[in-house]
C-alpha positions as a Markdown table, in Angstrom:
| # | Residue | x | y | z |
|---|---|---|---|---|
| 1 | Unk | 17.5 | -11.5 | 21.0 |
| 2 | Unk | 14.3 | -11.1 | 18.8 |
| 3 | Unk | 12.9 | -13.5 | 16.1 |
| 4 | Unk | 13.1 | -12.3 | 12.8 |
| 5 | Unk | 12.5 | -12.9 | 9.1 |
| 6 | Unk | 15.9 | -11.8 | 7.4 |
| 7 | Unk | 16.8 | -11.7 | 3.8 |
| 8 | Unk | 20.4 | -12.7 | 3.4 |
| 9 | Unk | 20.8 | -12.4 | -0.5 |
| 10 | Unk | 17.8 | -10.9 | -3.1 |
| 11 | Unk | 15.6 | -13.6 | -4.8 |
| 12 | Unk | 12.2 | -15.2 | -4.5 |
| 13 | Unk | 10.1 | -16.1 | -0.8 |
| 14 | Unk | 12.9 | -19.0 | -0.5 |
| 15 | Unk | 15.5 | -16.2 | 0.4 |
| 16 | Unk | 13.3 | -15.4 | 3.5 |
| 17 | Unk | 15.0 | -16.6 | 6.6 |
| 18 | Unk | 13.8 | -16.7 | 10.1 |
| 19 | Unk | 16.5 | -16.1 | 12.3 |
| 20 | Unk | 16.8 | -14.9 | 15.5 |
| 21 | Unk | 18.7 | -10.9 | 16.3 |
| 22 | Unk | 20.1 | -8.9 | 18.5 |
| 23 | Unk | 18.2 | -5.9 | 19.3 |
| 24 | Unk | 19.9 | -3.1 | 21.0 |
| 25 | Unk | 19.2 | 0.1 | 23.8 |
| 26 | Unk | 17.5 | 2.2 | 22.0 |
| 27 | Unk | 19.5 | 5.1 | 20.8 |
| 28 | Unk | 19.2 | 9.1 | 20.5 |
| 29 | Unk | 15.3 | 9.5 | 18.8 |
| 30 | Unk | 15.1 | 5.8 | 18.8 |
| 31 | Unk | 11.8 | 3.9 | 20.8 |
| 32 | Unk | 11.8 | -0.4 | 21.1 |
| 33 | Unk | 8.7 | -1.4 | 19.9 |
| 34 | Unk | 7.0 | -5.0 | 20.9 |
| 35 | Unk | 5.3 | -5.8 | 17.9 |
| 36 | Unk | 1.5 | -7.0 | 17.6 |
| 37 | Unk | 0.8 | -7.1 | 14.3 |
| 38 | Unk | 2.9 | -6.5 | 11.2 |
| 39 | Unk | 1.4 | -5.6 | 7.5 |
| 40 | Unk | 2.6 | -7.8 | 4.0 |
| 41 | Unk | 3.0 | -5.7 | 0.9 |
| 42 | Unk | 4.1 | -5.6 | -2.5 |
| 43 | Unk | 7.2 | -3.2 | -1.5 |
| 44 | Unk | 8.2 | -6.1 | 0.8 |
| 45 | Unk | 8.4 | -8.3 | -2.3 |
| 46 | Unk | 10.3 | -5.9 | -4.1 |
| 47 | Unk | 13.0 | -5.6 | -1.3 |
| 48 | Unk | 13.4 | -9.0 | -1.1 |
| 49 | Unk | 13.5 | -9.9 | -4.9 |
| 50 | Unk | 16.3 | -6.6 | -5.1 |
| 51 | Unk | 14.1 | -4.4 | -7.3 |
| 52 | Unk | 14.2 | -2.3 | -4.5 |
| 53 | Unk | 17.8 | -2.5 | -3.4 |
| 54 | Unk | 18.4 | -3.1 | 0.4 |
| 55 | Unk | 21.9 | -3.2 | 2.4 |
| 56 | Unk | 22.3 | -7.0 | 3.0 |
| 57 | Unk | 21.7 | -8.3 | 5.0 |
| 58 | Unk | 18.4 | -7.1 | 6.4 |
| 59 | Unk | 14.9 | -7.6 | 8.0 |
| 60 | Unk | 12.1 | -7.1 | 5.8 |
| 61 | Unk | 8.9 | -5.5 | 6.4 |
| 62 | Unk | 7.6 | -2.1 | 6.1 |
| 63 | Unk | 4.7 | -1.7 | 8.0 |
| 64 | Unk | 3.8 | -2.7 | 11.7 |
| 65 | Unk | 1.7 | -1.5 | 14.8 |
| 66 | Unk | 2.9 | -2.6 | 19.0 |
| 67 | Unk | 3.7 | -1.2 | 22.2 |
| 68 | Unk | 6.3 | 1.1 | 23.2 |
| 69 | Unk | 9.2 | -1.0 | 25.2 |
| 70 | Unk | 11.9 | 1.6 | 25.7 |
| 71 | Unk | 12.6 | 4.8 | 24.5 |
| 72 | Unk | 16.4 | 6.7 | 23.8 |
| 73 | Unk | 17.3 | 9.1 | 26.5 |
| 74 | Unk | 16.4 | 12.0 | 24.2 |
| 75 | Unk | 12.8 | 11.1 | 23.1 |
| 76 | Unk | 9.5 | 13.1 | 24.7 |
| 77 | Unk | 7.2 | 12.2 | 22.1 |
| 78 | Unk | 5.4 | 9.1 | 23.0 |
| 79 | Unk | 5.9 | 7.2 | 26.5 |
| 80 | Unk | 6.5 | 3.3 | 27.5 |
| 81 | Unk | 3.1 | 2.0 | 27.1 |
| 82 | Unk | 2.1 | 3.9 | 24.2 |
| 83 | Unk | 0.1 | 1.9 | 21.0 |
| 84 | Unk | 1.6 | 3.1 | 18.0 |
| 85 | Unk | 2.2 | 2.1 | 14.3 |
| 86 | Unk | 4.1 | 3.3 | 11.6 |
| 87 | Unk | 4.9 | 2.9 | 7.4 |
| 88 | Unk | 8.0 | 3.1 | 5.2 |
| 89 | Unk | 10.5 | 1.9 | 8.2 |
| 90 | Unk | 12.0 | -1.5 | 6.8 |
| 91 | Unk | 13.0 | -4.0 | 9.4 |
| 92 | Unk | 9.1 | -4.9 | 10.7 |
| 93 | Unk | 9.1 | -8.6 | 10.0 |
| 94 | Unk | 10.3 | -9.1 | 14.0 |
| 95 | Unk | 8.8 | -9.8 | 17.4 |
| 96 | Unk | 10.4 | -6.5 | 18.8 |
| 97 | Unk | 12.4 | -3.6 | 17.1 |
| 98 | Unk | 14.0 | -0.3 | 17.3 |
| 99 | Unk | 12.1 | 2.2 | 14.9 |
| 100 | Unk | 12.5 | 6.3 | 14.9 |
| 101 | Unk | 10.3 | 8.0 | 16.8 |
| 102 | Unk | 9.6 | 10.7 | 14.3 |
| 103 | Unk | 8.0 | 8.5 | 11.9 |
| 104 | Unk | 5.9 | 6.6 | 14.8 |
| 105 | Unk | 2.0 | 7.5 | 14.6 |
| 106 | Unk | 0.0 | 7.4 | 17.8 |
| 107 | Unk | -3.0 | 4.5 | 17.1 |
| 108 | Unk | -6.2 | 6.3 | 18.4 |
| 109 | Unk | -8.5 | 4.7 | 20.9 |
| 110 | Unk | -11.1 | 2.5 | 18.9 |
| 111 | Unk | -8.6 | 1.5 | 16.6 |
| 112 | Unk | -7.0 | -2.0 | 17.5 |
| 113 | Unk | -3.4 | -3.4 | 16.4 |
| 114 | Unk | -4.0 | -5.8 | 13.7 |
| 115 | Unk | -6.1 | -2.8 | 11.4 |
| 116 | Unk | -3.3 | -0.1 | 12.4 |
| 117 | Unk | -1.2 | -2.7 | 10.9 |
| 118 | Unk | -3.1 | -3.3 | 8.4 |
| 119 | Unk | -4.2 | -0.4 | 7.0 |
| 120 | Unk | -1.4 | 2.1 | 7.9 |
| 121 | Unk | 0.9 | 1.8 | 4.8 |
| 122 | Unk | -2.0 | 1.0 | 2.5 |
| 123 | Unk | -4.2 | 3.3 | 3.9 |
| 124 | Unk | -1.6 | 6.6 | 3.8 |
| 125 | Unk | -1.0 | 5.5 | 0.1 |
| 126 | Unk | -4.4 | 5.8 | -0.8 |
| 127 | Unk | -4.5 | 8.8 | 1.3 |
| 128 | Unk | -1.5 | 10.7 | -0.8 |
| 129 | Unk | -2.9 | 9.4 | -4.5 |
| 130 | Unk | -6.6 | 10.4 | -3.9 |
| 131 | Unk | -6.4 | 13.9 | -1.9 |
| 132 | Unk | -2.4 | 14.9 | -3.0 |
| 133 | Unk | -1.2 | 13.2 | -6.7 |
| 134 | Unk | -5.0 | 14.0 | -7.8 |
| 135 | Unk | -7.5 | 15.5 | -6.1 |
| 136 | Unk | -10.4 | 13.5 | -6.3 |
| 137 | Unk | -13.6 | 15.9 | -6.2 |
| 138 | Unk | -17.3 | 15.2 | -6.5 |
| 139 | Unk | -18.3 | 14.0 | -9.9 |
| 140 | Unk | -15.5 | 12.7 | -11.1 |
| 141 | Unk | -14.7 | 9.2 | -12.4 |
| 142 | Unk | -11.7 | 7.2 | -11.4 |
| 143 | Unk | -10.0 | 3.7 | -12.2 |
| 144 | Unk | -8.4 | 1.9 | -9.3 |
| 145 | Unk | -7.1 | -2.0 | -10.8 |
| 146 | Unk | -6.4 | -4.7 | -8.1 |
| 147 | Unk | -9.7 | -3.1 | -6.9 |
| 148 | Unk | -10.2 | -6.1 | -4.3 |
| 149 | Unk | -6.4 | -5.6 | -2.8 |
| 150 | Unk | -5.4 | -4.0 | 0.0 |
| 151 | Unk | -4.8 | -1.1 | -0.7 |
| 152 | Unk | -7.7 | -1.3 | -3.4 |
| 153 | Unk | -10.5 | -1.6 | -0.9 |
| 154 | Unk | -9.5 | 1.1 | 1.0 |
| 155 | Unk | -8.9 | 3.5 | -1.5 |
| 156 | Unk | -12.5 | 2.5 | -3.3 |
| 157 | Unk | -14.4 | 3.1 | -0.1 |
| 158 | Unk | -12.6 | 6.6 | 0.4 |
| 159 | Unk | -13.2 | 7.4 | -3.2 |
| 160 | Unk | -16.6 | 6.7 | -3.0 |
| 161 | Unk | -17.3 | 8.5 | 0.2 |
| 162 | Unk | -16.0 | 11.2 | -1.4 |
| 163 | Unk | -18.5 | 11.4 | -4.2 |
| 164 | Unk | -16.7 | 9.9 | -7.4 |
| 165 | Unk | -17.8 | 7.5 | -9.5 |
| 166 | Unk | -15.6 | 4.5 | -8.7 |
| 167 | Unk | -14.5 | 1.6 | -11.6 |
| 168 | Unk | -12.6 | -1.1 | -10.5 |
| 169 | Unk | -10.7 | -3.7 | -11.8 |
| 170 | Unk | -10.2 | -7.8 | -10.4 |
| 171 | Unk | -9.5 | -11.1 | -11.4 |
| 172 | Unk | -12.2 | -13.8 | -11.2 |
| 173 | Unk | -16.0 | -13.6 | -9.6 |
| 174 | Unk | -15.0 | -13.5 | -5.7 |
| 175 | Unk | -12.6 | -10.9 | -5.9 |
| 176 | Unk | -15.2 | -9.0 | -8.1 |
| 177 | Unk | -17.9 | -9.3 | -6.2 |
| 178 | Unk | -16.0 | -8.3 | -2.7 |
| 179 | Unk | -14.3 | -4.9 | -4.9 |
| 180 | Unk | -18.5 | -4.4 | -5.7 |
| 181 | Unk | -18.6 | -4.4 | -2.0 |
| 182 | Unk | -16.4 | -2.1 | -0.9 |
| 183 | Unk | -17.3 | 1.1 | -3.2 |
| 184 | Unk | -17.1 | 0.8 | -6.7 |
| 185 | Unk | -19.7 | 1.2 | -8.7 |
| 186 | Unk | -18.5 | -1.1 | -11.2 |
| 187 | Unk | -16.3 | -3.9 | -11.4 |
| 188 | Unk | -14.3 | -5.1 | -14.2 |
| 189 | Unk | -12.6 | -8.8 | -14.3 |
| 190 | Unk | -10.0 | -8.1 | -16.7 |
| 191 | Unk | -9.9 | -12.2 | -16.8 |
| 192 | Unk | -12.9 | -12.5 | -18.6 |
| 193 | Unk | -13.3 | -8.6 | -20.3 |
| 194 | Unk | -11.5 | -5.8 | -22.2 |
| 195 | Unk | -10.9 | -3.3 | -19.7 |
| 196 | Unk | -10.5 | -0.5 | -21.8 |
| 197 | Unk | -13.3 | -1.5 | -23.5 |
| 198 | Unk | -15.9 | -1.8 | -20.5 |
| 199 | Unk | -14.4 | 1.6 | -19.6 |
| 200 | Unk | -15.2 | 3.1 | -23.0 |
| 201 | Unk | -18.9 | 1.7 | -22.4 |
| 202 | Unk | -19.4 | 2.8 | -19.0 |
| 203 | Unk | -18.4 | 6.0 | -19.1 |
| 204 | Unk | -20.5 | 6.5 | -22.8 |
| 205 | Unk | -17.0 | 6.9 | -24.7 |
| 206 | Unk | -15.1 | 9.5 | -22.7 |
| 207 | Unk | -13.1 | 7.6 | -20.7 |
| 208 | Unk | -12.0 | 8.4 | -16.6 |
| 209 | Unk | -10.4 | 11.5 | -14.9 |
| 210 | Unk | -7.8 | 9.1 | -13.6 |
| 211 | Unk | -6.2 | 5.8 | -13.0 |
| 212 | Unk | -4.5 | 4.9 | -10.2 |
| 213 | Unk | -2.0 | 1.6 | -11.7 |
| 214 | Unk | -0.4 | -0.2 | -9.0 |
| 215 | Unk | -0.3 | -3.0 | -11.3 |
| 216 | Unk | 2.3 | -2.2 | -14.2 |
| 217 | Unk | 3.6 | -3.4 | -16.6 |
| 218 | Unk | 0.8 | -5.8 | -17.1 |
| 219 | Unk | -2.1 | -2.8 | -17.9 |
| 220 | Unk | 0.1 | 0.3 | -18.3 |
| 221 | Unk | -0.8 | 0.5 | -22.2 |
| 222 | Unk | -4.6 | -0.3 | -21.6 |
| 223 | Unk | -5.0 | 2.2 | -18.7 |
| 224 | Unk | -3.8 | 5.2 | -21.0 |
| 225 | Unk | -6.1 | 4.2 | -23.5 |
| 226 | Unk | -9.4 | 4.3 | -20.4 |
| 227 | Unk | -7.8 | 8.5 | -19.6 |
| 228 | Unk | -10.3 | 11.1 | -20.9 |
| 229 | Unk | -7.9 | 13.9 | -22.5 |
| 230 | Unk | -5.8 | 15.2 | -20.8 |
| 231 | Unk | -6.5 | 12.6 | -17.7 |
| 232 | Unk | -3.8 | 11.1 | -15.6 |
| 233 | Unk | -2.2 | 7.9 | -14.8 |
| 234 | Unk | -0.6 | 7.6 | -11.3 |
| 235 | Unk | 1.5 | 4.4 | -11.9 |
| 236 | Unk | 2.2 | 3.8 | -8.3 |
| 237 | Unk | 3.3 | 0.0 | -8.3 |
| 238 | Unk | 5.4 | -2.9 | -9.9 |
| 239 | Unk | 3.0 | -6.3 | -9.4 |
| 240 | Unk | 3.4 | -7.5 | -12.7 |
| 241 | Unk | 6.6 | -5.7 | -13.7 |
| 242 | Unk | 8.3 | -2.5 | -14.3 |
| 243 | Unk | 6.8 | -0.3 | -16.9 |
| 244 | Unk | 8.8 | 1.8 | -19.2 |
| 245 | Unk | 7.9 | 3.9 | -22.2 |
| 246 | Unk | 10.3 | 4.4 | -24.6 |
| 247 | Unk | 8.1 | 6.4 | -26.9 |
| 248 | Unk | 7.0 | 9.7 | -24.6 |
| 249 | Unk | 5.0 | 10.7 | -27.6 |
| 250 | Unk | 2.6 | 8.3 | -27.0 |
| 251 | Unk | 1.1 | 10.7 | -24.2 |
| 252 | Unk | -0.1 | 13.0 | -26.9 |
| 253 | Unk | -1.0 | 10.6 | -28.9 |
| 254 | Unk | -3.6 | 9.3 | -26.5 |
| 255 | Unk | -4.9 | 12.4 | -25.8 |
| 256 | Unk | -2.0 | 14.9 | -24.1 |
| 257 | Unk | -1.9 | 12.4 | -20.9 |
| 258 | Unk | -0.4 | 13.0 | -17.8 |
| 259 | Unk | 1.5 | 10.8 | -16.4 |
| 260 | Unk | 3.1 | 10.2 | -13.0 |
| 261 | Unk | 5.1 | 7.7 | -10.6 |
| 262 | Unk | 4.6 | 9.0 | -7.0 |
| 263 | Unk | 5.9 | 7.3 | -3.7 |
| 264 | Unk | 5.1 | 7.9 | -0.1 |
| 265 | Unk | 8.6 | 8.5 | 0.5 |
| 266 | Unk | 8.1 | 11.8 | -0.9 |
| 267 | Unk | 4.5 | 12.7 | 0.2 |
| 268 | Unk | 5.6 | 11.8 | 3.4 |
| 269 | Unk | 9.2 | 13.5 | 4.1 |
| 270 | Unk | 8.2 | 15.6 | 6.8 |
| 271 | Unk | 6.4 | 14.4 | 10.0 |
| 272 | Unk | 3.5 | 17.1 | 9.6 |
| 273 | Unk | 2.5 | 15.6 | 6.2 |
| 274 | Unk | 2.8 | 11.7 | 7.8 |
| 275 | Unk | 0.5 | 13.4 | 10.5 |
| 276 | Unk | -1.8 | 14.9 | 8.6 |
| 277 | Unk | -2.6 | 11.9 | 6.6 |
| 278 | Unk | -2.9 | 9.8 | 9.6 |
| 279 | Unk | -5.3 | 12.0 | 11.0 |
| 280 | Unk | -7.5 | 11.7 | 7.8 |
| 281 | Unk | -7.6 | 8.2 | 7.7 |
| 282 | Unk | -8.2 | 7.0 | 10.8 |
| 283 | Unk | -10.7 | 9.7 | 11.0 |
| 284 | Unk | -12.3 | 7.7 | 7.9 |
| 285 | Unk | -12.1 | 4.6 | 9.7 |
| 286 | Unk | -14.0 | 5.9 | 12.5 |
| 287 | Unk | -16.4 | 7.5 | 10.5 |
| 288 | Unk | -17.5 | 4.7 | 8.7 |
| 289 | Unk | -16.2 | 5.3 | 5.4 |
| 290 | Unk | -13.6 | 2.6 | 5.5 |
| 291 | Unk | -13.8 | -0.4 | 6.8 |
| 292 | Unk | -10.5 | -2.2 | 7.2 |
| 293 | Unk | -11.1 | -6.0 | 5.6 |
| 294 | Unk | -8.2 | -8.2 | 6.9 |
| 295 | Unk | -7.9 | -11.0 | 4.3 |
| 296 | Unk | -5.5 | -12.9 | 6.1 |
| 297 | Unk | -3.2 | -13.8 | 8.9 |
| 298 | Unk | -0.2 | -15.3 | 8.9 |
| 299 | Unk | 2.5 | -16.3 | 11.8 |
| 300 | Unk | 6.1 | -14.3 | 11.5 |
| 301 | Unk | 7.5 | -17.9 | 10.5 |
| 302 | Unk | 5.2 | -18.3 | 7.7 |
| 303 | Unk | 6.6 | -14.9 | 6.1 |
| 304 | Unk | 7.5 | -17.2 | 2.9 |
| 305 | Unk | 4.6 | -19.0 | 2.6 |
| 306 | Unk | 2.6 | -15.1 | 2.9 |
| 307 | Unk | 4.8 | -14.1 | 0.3 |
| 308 | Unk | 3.8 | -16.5 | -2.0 |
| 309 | Unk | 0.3 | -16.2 | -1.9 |
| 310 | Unk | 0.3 | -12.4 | -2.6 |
| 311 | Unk | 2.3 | -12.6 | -5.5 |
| 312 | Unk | 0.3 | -15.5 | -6.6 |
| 313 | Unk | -2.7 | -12.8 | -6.4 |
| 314 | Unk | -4.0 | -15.5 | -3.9 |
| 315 | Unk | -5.2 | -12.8 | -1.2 |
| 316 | Unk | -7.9 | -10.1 | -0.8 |
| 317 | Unk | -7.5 | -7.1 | 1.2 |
| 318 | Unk | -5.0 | -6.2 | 3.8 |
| 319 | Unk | -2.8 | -9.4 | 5.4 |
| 320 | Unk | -1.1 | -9.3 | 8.5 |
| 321 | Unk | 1.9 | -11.3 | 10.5 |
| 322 | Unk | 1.4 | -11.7 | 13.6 |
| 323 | Unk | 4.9 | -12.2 | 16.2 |
């Protein structure tokens, strides 16, 4: 048996149960992991709240990093003893669980649990938008909003170490003022300004290359109108709510837009690409050019009480569970 935080039936952090499971033998390409540390995100909320439909009932979390336990009789690739950490495998809010070994990454020396955990889902997202949905190049201007999240802060430093001008967007002075911190070049606190506006100024009326939106529906219509023409906006996310757009028109309206809603489960369908990505950003951690800021720690038990806080927009950077 295993302690676990299940979700028995879709709705808000109440739903969140901690309960304790079964965990079988690992199976054919199967490895037991004992967990160390275990990354929140928004895709948990949206699991839970049904958005994102899940068999019920089920374990939530998507993102973890532990120790090998077991492994199936079939699997070569990693070894009892073996640090590793993986993304987009639901079922990591547990002490110990059975995950496939072909989406497991190896965590490199230097690296320790709690930032694997923290940074591997948020950091192979930033990874896909800034070198794969757009490639970000020398010169260029971007627009990243929750600039001061998570994934924000990573994705800002990268940015910036790769040579673009960086604007962010956060809510209220200490969220600002940490997002000024980690790589952009300005910040925007679309509490007190009009973003579109302050990106009109800053960029002297021509407006960004890109915006990455994991927002929604919240600042979908003001982050077309910050695109130079012919700019895109990678709408990766759901904070405030789904966005739809009846009117497609309004794309050449506001200047022959693109527009795009990627997912890592695409970017990331075959086990060289998940590599490859891995590879680039702990290779960016090690460099320098990130540095992982854990906002906050929670025990396993207190899943609900995490939950709450990052949908309140209570938390800055990564947050981690720990079993």
């Amino acid at each position: 048996m295993t302690r676990v935080v299940a979700i028995n039936q879709t709705g808000g952090p109440e739903v969140l149960s901690v309960e304790d499971w079964p965990v079988a033998a690992p199976g054919p390409g199967q490895v037991l992991i004992e967990q160390k540390a275990i990354g929140l995100n928004f895709i948990d909320t949206y699991q839970r709240s049904g958005l994102y439909p899940q068999p019920l009932p089920f374990v939530g979390g998507n993102e973890g990093a532990g120790v090998v336990k077991a492994v199936g009789p079939d699997v070569t690739a990693v070894k009892v003893g073996d640090r590793v950490c993986y993304q987009g495998q639901v079922g990591a809010y547990a002490a110990e669980r059975l995950a496939a070994v072909e989406k497991l990454i190896p965590i490199p020396d230097g690296v320790d649990d709690e930032t694997a955990a923290a940074v591997v889902l948020k950091g192979l997202t930033a990874y896909y938008l800034l070198f794969k949905t757009w490639t970000v190049e020398a010169g260029q201007t971007i627009l990243w909003h929750a600039a001061a999240g998570g994934t924000g802060l990573i994705a800002t430093q990268w940015a910036k170490a790769l040579g673009a001008t960086v604007i962010g967007t956060a809510g209220g002075p200490e969220k600002v003022a940490l997002a000024k911190a980690h790589g952009c070049d300005h910040v925007i606190d679309y509490r007190a300004e009009d973003f579109p506006a302050r990106v009109r100024e800053i960029t002297g009326g021509r407006g960004v290359d890109v915006v990455y939106d994991g927002v929604g529906k919240q600042t979908f219509e003001g982050s077309l109108d910050c695109l130079r023409p012919r700019g895109l906006l990678a709408s990766f996310g759901n904070a405030s709510g789904v966005v739809s757009i009846p009117d497609l028109t309004v794309l050449s309206r506001k200047g022959s837009l693109y527009l795009t809603r990627p997912t890592g489960a695409h970017y990331f369908a075959k086990r060289e690409y998940l590599l490859e990505g891995a590879e680039a950003l702990f290779g960016a951690i090690r460099s320098g050019a990130i540095k992982v800021e854990i906002g906050g720690r929670f025990r396993l038990e207190e899943a609900e009480e995490a939950h709450r806080a990052l949908e309140g927009r209570e938390t800055t950077g990564s947050v981690v569970l720990i079993p």
